[in-house]
PDB file of C-alpha atoms in Angstrom:
ATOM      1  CA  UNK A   4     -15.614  37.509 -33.121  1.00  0.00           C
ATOM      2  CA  UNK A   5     -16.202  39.142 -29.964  1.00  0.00           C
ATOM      3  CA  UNK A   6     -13.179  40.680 -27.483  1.00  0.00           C
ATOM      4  CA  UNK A   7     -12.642  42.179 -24.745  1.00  0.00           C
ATOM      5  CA  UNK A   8     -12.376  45.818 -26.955  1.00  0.00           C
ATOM      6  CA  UNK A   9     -16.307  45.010 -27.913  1.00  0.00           C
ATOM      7  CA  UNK A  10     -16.835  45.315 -24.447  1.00  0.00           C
ATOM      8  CA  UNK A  11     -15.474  47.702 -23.702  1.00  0.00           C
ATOM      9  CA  UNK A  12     -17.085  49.552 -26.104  1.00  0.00           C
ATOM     10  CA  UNK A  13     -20.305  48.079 -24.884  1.00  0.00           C
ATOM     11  CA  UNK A  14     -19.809  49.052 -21.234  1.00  0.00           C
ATOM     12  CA  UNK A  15     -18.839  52.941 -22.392  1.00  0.00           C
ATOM     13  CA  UNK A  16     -22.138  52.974 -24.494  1.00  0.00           C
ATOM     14  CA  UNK A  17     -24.295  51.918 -21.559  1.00  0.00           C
ATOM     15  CA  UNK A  18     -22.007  54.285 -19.018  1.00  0.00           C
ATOM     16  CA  UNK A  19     -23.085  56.988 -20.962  1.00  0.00           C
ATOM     17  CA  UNK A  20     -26.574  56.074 -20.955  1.00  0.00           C
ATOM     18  CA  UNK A  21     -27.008  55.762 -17.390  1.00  0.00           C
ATOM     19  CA  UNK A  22     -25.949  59.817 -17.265  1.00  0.00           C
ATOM     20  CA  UNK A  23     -22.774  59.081 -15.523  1.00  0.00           C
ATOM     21  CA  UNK A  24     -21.014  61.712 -17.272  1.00  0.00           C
ATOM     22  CA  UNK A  25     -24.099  64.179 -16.319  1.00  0.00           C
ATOM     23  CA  UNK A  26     -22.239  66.015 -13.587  1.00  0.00           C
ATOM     24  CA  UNK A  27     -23.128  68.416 -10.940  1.00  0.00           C
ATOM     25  CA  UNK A  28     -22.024  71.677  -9.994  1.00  0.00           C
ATOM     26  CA  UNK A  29     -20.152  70.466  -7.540  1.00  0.00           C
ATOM     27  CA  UNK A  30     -18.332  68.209  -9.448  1.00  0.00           C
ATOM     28  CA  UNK A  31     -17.500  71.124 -12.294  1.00  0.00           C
ATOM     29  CA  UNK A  32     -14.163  72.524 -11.524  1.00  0.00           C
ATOM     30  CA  UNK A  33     -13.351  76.351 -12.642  1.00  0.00           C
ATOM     31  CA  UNK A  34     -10.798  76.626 -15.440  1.00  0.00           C
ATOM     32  CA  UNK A  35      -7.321  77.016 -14.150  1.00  0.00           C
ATOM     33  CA  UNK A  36      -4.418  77.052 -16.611  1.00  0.00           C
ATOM     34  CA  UNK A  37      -1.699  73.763 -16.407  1.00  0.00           C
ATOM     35  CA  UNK A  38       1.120  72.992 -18.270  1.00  0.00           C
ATOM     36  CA  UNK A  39       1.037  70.754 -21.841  1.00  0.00           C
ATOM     37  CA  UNK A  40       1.447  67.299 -21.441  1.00  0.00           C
ATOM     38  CA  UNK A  41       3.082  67.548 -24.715  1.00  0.00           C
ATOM     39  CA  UNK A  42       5.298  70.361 -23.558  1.00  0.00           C
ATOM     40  CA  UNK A  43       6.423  69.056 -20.474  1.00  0.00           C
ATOM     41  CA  UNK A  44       7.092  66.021 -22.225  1.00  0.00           C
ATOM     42  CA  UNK A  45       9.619  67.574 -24.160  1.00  0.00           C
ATOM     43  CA  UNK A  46      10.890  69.465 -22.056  1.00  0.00           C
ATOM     44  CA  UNK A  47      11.735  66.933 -19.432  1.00  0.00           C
ATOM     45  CA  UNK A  48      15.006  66.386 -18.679  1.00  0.00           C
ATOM     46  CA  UNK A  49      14.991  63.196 -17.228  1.00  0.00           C
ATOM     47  CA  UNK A  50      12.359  59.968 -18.501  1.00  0.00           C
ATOM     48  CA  UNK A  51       8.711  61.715 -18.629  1.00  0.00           C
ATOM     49  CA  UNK A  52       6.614  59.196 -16.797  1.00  0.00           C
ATOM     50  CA  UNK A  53       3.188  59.198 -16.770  1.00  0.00           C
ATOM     51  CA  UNK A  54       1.858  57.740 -13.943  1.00  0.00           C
ATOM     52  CA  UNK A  55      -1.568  56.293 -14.086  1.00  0.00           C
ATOM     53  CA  UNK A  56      -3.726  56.097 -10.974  1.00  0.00           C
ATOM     54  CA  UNK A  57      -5.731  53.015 -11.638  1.00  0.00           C
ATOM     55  CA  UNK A  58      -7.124  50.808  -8.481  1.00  0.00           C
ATOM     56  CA  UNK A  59      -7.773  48.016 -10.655  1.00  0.00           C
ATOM     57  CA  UNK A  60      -7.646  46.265 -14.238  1.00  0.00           C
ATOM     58  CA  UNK A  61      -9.443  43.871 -15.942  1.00  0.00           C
ATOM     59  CA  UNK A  62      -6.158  41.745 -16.492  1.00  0.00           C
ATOM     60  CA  UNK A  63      -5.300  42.365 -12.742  1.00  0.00           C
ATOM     61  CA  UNK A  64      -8.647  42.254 -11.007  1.00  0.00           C
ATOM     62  CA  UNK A  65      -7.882  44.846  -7.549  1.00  0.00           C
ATOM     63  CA  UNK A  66      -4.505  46.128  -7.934  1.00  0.00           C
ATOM     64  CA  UNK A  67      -4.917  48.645  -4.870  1.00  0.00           C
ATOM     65  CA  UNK A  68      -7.449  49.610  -1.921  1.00  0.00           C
ATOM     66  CA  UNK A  69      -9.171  52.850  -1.865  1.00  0.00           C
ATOM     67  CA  UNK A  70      -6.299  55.022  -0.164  1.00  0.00           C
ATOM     68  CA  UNK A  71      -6.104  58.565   0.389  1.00  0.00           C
ATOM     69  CA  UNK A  72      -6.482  59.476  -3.308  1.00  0.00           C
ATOM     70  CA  UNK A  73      -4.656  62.832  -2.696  1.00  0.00           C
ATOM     71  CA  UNK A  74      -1.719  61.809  -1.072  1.00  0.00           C
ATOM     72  CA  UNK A  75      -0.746  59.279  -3.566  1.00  0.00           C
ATOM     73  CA  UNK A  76      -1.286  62.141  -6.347  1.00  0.00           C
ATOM     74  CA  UNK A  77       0.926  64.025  -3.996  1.00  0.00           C
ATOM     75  CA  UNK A  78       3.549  61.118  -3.553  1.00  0.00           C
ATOM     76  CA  UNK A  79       3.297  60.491  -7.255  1.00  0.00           C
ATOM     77  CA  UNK A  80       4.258  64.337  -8.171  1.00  0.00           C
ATOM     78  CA  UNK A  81       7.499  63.874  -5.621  1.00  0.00           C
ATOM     79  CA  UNK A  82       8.274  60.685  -7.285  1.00  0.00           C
ATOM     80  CA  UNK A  83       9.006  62.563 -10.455  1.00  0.00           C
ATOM     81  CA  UNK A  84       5.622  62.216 -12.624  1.00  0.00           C
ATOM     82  CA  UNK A  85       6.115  64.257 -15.622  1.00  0.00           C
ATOM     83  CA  UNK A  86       2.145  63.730 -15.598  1.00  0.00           C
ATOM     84  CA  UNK A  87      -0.844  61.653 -14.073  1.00  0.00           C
ATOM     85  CA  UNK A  88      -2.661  59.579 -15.991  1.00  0.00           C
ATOM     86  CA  UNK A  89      -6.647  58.972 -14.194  1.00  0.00           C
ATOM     87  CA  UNK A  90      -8.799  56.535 -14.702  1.00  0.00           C
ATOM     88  CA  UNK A  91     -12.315  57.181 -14.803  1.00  0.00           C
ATOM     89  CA  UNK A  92     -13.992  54.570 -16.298  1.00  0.00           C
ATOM     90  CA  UNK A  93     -16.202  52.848 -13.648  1.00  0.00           C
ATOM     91  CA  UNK A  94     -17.031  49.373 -14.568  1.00  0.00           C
ATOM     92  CA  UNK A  95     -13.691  47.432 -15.648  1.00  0.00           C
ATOM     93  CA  UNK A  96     -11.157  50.174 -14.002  1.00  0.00           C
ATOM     94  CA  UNK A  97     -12.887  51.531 -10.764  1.00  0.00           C
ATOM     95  CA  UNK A  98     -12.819  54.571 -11.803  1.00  0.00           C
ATOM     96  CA  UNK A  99     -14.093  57.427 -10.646  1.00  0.00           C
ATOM     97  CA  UNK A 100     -14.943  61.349 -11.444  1.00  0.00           C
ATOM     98  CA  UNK A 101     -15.343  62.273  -8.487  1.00  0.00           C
ATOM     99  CA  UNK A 102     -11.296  60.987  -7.376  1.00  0.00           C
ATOM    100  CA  UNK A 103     -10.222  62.587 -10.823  1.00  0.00           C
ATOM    101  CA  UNK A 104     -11.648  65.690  -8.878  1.00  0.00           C
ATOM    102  CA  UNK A 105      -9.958  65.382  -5.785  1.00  0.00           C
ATOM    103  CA  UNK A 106      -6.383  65.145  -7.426  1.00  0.00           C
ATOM    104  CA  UNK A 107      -6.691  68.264  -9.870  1.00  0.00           C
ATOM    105  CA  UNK A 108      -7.535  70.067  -6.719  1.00  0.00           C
ATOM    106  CA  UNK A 109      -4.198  68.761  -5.220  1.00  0.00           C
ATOM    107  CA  UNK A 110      -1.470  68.428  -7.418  1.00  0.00           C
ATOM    108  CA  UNK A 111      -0.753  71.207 -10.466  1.00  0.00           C
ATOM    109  CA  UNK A 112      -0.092  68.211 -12.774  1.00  0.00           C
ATOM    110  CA  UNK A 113      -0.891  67.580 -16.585  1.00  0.00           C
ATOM    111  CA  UNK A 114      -3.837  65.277 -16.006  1.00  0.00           C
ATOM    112  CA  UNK A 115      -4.844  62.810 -18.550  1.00  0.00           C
ATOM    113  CA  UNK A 116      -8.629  61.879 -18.256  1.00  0.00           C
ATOM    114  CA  UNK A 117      -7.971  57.929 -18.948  1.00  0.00           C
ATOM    115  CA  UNK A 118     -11.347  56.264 -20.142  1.00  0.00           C
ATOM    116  CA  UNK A 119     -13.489  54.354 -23.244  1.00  0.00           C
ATOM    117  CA  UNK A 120     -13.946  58.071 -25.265  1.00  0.00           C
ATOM    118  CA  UNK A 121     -16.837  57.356 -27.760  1.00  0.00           C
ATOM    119  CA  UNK A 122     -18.662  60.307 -27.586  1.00  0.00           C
ATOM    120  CA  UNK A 123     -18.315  64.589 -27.009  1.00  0.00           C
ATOM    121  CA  UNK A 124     -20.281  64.592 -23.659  1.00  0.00           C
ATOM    122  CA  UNK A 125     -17.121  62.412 -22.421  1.00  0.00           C
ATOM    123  CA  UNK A 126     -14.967  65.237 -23.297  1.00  0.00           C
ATOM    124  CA  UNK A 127     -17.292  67.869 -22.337  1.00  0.00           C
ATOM    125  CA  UNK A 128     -17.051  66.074 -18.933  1.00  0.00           C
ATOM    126  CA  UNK A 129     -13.254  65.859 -19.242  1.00  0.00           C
ATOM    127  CA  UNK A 130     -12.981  69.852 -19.598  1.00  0.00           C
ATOM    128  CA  UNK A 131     -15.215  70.591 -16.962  1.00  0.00           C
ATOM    129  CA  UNK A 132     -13.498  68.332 -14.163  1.00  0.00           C
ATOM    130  CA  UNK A 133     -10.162  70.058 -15.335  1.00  0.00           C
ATOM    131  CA  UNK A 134      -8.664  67.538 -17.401  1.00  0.00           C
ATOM    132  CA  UNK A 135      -5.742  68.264 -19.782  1.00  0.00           C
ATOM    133  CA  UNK A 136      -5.889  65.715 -21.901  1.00  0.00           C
ATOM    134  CA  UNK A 137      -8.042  62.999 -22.795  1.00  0.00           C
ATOM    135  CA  UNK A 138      -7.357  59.411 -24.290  1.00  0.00           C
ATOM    136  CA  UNK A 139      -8.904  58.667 -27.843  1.00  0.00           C
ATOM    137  CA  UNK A 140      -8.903  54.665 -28.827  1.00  0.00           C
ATOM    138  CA  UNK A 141      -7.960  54.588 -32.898  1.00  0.00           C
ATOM    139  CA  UNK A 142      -9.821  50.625 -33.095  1.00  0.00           C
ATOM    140  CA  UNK A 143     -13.073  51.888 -31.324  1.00  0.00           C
ATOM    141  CA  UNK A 144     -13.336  54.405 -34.055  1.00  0.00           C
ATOM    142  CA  UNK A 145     -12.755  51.506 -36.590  1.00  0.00           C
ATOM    143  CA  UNK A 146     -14.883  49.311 -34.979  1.00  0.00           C
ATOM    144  CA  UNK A 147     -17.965  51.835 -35.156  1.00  0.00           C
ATOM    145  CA  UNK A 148     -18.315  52.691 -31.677  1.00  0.00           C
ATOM    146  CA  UNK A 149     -17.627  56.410 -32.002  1.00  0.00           C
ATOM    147  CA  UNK A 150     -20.429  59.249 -32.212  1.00  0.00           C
ATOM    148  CA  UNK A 151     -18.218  61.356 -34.796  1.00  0.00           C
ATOM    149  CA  UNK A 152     -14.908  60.315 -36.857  1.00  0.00           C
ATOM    150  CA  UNK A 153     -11.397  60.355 -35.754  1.00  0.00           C
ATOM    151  CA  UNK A 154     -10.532  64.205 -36.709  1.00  0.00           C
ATOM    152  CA  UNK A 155     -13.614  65.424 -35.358  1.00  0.00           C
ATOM    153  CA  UNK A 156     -13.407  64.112 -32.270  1.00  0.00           C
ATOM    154  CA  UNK A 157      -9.509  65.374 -31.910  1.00  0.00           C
ATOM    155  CA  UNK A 158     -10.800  68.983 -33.043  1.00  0.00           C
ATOM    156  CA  UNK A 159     -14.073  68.657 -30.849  1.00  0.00           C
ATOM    157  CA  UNK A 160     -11.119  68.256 -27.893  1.00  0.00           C
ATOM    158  CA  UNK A 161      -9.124  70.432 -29.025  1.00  0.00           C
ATOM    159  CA  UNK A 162     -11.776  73.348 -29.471  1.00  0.00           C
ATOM    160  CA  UNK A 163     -12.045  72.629 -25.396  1.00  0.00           C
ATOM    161  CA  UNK A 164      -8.352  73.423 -25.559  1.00  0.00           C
ATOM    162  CA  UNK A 165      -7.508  69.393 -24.540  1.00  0.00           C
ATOM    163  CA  UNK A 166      -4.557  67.486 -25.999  1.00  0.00           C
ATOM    164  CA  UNK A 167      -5.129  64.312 -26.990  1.00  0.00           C
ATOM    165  CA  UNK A 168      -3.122  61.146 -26.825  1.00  0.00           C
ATOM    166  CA  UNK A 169      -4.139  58.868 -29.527  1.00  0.00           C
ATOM    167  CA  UNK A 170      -3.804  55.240 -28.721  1.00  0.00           C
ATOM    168  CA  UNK A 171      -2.395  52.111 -31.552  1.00  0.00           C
ATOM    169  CA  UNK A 172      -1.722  48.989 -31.184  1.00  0.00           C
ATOM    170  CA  UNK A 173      -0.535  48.001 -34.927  1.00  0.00           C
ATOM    171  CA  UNK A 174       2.006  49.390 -37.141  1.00  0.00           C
ATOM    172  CA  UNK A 175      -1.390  50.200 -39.689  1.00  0.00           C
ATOM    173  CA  UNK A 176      -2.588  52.091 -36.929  1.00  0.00           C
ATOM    174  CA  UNK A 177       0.310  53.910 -35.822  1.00  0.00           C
ATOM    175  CA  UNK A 178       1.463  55.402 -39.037  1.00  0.00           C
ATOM    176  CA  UNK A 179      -2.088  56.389 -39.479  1.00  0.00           C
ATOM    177  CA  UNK A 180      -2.261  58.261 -36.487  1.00  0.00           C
ATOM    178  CA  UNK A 181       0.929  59.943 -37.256  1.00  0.00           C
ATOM    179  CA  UNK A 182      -1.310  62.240 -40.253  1.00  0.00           C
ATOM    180  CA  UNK A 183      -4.022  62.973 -37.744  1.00  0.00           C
ATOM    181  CA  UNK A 184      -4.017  66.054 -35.488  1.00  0.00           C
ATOM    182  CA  UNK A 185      -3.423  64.430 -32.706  1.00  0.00           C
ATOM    183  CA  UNK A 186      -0.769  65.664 -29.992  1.00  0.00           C
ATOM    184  CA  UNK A 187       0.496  62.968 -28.907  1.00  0.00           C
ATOM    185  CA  UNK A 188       0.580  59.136 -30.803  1.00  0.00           C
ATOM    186  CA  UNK A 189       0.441  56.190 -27.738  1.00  0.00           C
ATOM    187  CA  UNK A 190       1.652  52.710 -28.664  1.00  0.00           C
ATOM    188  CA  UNK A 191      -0.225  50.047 -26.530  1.00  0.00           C
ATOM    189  CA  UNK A 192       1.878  47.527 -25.685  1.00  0.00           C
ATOM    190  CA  UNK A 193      -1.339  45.160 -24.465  1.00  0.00           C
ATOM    191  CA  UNK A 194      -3.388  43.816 -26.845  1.00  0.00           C
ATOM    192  CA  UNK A 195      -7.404  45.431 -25.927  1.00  0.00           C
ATOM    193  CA  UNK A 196      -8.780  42.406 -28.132  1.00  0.00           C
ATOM    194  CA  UNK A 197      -6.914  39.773 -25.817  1.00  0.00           C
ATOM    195  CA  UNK A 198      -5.237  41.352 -22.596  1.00  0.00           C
ATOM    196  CA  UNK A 199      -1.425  39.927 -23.104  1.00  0.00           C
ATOM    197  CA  UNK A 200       0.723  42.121 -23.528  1.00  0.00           C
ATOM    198  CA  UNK A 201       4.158  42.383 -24.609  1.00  0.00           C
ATOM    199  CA  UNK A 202       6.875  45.739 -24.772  1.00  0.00           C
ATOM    200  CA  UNK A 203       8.189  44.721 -28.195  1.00  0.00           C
ATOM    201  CA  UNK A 204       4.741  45.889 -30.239  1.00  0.00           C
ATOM    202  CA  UNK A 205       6.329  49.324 -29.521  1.00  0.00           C
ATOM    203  CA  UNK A 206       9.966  48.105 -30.820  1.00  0.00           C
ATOM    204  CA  UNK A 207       8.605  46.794 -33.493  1.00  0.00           C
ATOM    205  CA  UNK A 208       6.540  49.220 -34.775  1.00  0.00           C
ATOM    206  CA  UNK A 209       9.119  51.920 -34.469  1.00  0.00           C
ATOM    207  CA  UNK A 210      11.730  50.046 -36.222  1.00  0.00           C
ATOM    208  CA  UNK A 211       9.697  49.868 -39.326  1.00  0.00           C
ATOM    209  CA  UNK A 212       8.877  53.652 -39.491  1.00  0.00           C
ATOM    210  CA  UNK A 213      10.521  55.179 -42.637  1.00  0.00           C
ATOM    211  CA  UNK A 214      11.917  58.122 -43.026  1.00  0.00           C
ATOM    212  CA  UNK A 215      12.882  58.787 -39.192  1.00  0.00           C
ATOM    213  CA  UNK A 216      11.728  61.963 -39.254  1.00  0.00           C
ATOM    214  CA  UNK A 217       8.457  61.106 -39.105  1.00  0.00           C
ATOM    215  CA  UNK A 218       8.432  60.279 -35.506  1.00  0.00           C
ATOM    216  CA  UNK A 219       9.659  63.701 -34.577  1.00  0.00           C
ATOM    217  CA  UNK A 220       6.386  65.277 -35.575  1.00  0.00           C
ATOM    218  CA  UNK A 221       4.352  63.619 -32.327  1.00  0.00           C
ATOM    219  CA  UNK A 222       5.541  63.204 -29.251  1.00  0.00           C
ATOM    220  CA  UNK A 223       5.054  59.136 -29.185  1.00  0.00           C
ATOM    221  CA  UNK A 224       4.329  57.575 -25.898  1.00  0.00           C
ATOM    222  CA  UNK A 225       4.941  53.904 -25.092  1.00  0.00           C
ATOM    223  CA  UNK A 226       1.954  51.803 -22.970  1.00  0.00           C
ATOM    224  CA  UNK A 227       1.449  48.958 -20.592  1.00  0.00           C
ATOM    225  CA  UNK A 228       3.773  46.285 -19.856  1.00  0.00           C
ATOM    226  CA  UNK A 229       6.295  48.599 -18.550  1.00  0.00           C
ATOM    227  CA  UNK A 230       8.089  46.956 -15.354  1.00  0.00           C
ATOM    228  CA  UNK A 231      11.390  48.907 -15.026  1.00  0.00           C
ATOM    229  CA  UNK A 232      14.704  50.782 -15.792  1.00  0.00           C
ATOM    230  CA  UNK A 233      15.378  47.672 -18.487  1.00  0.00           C
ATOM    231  CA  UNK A 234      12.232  48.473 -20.488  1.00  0.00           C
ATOM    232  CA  UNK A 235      13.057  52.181 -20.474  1.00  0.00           C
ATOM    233  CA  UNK A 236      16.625  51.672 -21.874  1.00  0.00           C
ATOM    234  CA  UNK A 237      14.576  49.483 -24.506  1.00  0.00           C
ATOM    235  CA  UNK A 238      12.092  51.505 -25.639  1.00  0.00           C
ATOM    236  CA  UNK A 239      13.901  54.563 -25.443  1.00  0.00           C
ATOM    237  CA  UNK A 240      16.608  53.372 -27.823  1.00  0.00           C
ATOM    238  CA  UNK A 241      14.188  52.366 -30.295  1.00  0.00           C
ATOM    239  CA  UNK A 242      12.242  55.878 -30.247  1.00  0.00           C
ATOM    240  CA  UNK A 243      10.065  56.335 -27.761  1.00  0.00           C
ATOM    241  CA  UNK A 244       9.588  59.753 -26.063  1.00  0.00           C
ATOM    242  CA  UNK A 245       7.574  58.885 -22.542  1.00  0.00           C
ATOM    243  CA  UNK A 246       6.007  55.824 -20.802  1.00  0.00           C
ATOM    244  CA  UNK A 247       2.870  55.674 -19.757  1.00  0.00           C
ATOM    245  CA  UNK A 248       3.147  53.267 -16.617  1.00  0.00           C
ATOM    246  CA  UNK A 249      -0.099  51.994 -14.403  1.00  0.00           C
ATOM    247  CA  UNK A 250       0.194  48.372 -12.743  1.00  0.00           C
ATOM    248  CA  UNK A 251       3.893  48.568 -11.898  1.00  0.00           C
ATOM    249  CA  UNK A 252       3.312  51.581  -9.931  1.00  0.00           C
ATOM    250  CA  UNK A 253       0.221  50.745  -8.208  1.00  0.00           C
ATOM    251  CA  UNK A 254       1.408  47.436  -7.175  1.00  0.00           C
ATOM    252  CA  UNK A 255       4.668  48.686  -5.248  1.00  0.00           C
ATOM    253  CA  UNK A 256       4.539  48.839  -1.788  1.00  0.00           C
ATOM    254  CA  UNK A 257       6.469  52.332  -1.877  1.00  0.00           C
ATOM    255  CA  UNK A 258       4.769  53.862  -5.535  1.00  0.00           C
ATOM    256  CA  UNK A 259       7.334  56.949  -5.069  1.00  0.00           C
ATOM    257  CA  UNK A 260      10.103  54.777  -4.958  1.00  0.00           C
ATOM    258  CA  UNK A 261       9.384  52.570  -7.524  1.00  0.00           C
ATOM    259  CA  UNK A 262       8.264  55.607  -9.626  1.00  0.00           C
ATOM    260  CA  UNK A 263      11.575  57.546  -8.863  1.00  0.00           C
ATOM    261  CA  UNK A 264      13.583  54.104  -9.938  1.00  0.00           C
ATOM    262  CA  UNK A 265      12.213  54.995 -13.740  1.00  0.00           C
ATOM    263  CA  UNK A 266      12.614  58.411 -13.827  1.00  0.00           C
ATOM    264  CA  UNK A 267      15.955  58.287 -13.124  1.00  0.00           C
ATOM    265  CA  UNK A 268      16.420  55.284 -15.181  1.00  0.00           C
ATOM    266  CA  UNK A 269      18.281  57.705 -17.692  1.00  0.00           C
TER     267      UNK A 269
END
């Protein structure tokens, strides 16, 4: 049966064939060096948050207008953001290359290029707009939608000296993940097949993990569904390392605030 993942799938196939990812010079950033996501994860010493700048969802519809792009970056960094997370993807997300742009020229951030990643051109795109880190989707792979297989496509980012955050939804998926190259192993608390969404897929899967010790060879990163201090005192307990956190942030009236509320949650 069909889901929303096949689409999405779908829509990054035809994305790419329309030459969106064909960029301009003036879209190409030069190199600069930035921290690791993975290492300032780590090294963190109060809750990492990675804040996504997404303007809408496909669950949501239009979470937020068109605003000056850099000076929410710029609030976002003073809110406490161990990291921004970017959407690019244009057709469910509003994304945009050209705003992923704007905010790596404005705040010295690890930036995570958020989008459907089936193919190399994405993350040729994603090192020459000066991203730091791209998102891979384990079930698109299974599903077929992928140009090359998991590894190569974590070594083909890697070559381009990007981490990669691998995203699971399912305990079959996480532990696999956990043998793969990877940096960094995301849980995905929503459901791509359905939309709903629900903190205790990351609970749950952690809980089963045997030994422990397996969980301190990725830095694992908890996804979606994240409202507050409550669900950081959850999922922290139960193992995870960071939160990835989009719709909770962009819906506030005062993102900084709200933002600041979670990082100092612990």
């Amino acid at each position: 049966m069909k889901d929303f993942l096949d689409k999405l799938g779908r829509a990054a196939q035809k994305t790419i064939n329309e030459g969106y990812y064909n960029l301009g010079s003036d879209e190409q950033l030069r190199h600069t060096s930035h921290p690791s996501l993975q290492k300032c994860i780590r090294e963190e010493i109060h809750v990492p948050i990675i804040a996504e700048v997404k303007l809408s969802s496909p669950s949501l519809g239009r979470i937020r207008e068109n605003e000056n792009i850099e000076q929410l970056a710029t609030s976002l960094k003073r809110g406490g953001a161990v990291a921004l997370s970017v959407l690019t993807e244009p057709k469910y997300f509003s994304g945009s290359i050209a705003r992923f742009t704007r905010i790596r020229e404005n705040v010295n951030l690890p930036l995570l290029m958020k989008d459907i990643i089936i193919s190399p051109r994405q993350i040729d795109t994603a090192a020459a707009i000066g991203a730091d880190a791209i998102l891979l989707i384990q079930a698109l792979f299974h599903r077929g939608y992928c140009e090359l297989d998991l590894n190569q496509m974590i070594d083909y980012a890697h070559a381009l000296n990007l981490e990669v955050l691998l995203e699971t939804h399912t305990e079959e998926e996480f532990t696999t993940a956990l043998d793969t190259p990877t940096n960094l192993v995301g849980i995905n608390n929503r459901d791509l097949r359905s939309l709903q969404v629900d903190i205790q897929t990351t609970i749950k899967i952690l809980q089963k993990i045997r030994p422990k010790a397996r969980l301190e060879t990725k830095v694992i990163v908890s996804e979606s569904g994240i409202t507050g201090p409550q669900d950081i005192h959850k999922l922290r307990q139960n193992g995870a390392q960071a939160f990835l956190v989009g719709s909770t942030i962009m819906k506030a009236p005062h993102p900084e605030e709200t933002l600041r509320k979670m990082v100092m949650a612990i």
